[in-house]
XYZ file of N, CA and C in Angstrom:
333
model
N 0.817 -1.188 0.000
C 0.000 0.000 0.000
C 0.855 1.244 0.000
N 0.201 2.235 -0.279
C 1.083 3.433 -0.566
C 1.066 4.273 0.781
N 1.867 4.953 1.278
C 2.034 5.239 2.365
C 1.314 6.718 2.869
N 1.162 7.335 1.768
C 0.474 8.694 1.531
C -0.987 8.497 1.765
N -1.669 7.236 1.285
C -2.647 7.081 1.120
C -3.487 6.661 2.769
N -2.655 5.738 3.848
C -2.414 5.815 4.939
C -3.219 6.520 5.833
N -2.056 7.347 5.589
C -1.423 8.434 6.535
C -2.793 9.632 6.422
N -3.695 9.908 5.010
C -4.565 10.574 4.906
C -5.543 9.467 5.227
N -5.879 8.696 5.304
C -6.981 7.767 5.572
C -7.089 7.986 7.342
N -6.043 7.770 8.053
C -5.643 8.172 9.055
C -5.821 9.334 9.874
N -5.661 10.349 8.973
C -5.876 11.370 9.657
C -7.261 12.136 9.376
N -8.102 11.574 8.253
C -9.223 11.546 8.303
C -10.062 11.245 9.056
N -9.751 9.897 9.567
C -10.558 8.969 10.716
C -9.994 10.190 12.299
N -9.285 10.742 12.655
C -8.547 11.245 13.648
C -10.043 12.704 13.796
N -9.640 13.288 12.864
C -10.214 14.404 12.342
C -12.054 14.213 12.747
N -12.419 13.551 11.995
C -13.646 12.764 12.289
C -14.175 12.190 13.566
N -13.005 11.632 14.606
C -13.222 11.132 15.837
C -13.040 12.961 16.296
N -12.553 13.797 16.005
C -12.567 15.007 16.970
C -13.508 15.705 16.692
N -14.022 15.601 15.823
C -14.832 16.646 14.948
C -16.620 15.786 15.965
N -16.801 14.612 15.969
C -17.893 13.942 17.158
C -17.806 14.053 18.567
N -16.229 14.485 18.922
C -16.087 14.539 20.422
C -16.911 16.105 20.517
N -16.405 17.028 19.512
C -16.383 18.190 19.816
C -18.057 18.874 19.786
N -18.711 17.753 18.626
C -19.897 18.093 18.706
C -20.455 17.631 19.905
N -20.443 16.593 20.585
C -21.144 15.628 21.938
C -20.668 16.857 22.952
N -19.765 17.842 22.843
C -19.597 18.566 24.073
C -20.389 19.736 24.330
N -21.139 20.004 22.793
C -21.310 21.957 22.306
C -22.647 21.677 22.970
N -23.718 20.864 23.951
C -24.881 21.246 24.768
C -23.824 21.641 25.663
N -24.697 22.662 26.268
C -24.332 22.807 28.054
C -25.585 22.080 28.765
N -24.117 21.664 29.490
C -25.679 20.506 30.626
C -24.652 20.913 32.647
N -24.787 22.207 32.128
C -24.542 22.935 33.549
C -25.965 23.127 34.319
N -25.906 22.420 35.202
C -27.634 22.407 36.189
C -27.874 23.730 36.646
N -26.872 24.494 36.970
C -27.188 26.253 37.862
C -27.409 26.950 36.706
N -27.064 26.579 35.525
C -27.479 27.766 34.506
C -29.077 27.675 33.904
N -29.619 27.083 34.577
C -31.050 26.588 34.125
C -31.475 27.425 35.266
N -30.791 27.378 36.872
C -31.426 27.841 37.753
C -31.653 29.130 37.983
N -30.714 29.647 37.354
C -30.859 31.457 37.217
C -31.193 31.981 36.115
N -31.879 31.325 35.261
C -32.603 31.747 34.309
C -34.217 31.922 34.726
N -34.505 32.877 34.409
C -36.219 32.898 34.512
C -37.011 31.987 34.052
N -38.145 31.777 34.974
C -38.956 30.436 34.180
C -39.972 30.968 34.082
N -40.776 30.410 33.220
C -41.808 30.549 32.095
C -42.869 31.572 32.656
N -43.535 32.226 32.022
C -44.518 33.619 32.772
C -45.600 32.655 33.637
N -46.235 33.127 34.638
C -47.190 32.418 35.352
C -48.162 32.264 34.499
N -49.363 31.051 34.665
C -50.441 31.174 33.628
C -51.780 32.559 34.127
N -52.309 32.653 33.466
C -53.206 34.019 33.434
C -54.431 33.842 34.156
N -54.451 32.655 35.060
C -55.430 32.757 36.416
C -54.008 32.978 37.813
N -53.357 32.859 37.313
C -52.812 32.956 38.391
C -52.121 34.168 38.719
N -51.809 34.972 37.951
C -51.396 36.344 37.463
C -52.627 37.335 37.954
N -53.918 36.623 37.729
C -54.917 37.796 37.783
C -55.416 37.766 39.359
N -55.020 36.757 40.107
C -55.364 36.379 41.178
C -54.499 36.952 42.304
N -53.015 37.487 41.792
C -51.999 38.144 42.430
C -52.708 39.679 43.241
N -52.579 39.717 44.346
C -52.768 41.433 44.817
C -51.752 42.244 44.122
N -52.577 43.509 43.767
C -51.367 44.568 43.646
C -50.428 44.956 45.061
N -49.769 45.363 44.285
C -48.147 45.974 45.606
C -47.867 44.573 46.213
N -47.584 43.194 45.755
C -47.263 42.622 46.575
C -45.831 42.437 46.363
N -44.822 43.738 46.171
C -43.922 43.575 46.638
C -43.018 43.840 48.022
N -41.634 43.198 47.871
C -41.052 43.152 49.061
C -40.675 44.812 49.256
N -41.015 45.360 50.738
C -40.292 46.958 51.493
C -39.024 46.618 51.120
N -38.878 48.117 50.652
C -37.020 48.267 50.666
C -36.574 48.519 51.732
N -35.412 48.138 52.032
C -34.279 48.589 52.911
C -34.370 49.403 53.458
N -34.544 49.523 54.810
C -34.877 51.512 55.869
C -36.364 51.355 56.021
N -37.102 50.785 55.291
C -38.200 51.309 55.515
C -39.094 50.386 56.110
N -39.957 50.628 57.560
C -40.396 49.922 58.322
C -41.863 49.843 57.579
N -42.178 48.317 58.512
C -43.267 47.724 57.705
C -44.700 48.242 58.223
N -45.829 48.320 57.965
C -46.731 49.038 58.102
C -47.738 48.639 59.977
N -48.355 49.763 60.300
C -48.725 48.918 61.612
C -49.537 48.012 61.366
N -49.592 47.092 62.543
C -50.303 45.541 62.490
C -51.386 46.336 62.854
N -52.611 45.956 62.344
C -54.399 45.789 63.071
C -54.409 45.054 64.641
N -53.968 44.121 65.050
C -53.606 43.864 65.940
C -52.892 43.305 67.212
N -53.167 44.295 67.922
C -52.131 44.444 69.062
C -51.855 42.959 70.295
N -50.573 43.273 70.874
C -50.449 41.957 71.540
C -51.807 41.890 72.879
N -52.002 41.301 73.586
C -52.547 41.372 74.793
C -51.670 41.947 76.053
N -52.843 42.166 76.461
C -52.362 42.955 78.077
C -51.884 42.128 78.952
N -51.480 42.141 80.092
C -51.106 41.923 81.414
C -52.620 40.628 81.774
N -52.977 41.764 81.682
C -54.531 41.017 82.065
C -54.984 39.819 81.441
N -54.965 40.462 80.376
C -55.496 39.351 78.605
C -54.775 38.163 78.736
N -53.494 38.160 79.027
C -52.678 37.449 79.244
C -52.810 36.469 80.007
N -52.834 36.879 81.499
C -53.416 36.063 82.619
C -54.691 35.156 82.961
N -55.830 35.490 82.171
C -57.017 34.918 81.631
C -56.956 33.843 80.743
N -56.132 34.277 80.105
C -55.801 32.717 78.968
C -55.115 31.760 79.345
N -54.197 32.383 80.104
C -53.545 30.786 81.056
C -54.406 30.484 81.855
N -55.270 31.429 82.354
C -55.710 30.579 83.498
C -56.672 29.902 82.739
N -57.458 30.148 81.614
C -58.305 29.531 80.754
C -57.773 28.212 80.179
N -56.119 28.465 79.804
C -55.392 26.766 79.584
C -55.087 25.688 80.311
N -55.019 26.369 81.651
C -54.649 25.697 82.631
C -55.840 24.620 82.976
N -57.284 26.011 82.880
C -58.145 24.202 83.239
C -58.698 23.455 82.268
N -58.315 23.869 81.251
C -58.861 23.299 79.866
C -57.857 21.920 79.981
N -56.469 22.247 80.471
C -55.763 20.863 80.641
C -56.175 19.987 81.878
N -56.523 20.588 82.835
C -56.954 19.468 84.123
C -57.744 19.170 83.448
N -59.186 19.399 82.504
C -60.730 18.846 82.107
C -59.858 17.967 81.764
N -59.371 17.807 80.295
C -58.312 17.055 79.313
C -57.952 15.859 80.464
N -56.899 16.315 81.464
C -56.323 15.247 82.158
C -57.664 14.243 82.928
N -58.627 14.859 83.512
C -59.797 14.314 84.289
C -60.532 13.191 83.435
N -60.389 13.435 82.129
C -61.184 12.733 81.139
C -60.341 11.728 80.845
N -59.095 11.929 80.787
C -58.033 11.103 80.734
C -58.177 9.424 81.557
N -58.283 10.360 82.693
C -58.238 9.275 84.101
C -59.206 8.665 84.026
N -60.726 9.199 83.480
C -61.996 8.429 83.338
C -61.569 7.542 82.505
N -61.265 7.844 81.230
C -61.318 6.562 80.482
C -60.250 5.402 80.880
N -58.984 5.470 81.379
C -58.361 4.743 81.884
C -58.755 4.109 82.760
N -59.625 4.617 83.471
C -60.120 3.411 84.913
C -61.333 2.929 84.194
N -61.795 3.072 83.274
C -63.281 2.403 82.471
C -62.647 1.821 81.716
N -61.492 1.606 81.388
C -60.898 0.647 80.274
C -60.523 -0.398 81.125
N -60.043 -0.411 82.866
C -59.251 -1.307 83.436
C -60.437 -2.043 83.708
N -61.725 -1.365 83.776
C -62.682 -1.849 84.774
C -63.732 -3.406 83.640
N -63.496 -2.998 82.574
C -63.867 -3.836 81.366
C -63.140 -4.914 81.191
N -62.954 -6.029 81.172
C -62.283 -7.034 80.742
C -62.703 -7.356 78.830
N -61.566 -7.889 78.390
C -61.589 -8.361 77.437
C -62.182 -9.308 76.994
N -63.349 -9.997 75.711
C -63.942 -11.513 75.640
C -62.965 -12.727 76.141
N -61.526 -12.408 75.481
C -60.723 -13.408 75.673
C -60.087 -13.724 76.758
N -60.644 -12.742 77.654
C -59.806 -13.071 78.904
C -60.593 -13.455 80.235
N -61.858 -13.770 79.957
C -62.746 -14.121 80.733
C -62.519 -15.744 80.707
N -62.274 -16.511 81.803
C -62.262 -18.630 81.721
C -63.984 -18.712 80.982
């Protein structure tokens, strides 16, 4: 065989293997560059359903007053004491059913 003939056969096939590497590389398949790209507009019930101004306060500037206020001293003291026996009822009912469960025997455990 002729040696010219080779050597271009050769470097054809070379050429060809780089020329497929180089294409298999030209996607980007970088995962964060998908993530900081914007995604698709919201659909148009959901857009129309948005409040106006619902954006975020800038920087310095305090957020608007609340409607309402914490409780008092007082307000305060009423509700615990309102939790407090709402948990003894809770616990009392507790104890009922536990001693009405001991007091029942099971079918299977009767001779």
């Amino acid at each position: 065989m002729n040696r010219p003939s080779i050597h271009a056969a050769a470097t054809g096939a070379c050429l060809l293997a780089v020329a497929g590497l180089a294409g298999a590389c030209s996607s980007d398949l970088n995962p964060l560059k998908a993530a900081y790209q914007p995604g698709p507009a919201a659909p148009a019930f959901v857009a129309e359903s948005r409040k106006e101004g619902g954006d975020f306060l800038p920087v310095g500037v305090s957020a608007p007053a609340r409607p309402i206020r914490a409780k008092s001293a007082e307000g305060t003291k009423a509700l615990e004491a309102e939790l407090v026996g709402a948990r003894g009822r809770n616990e009392a009912q507790g104890r009922s059913a536990e001693s009405a469960g001991r007091a029942t025997r099971p079918a299977s455990a009767t001779p």
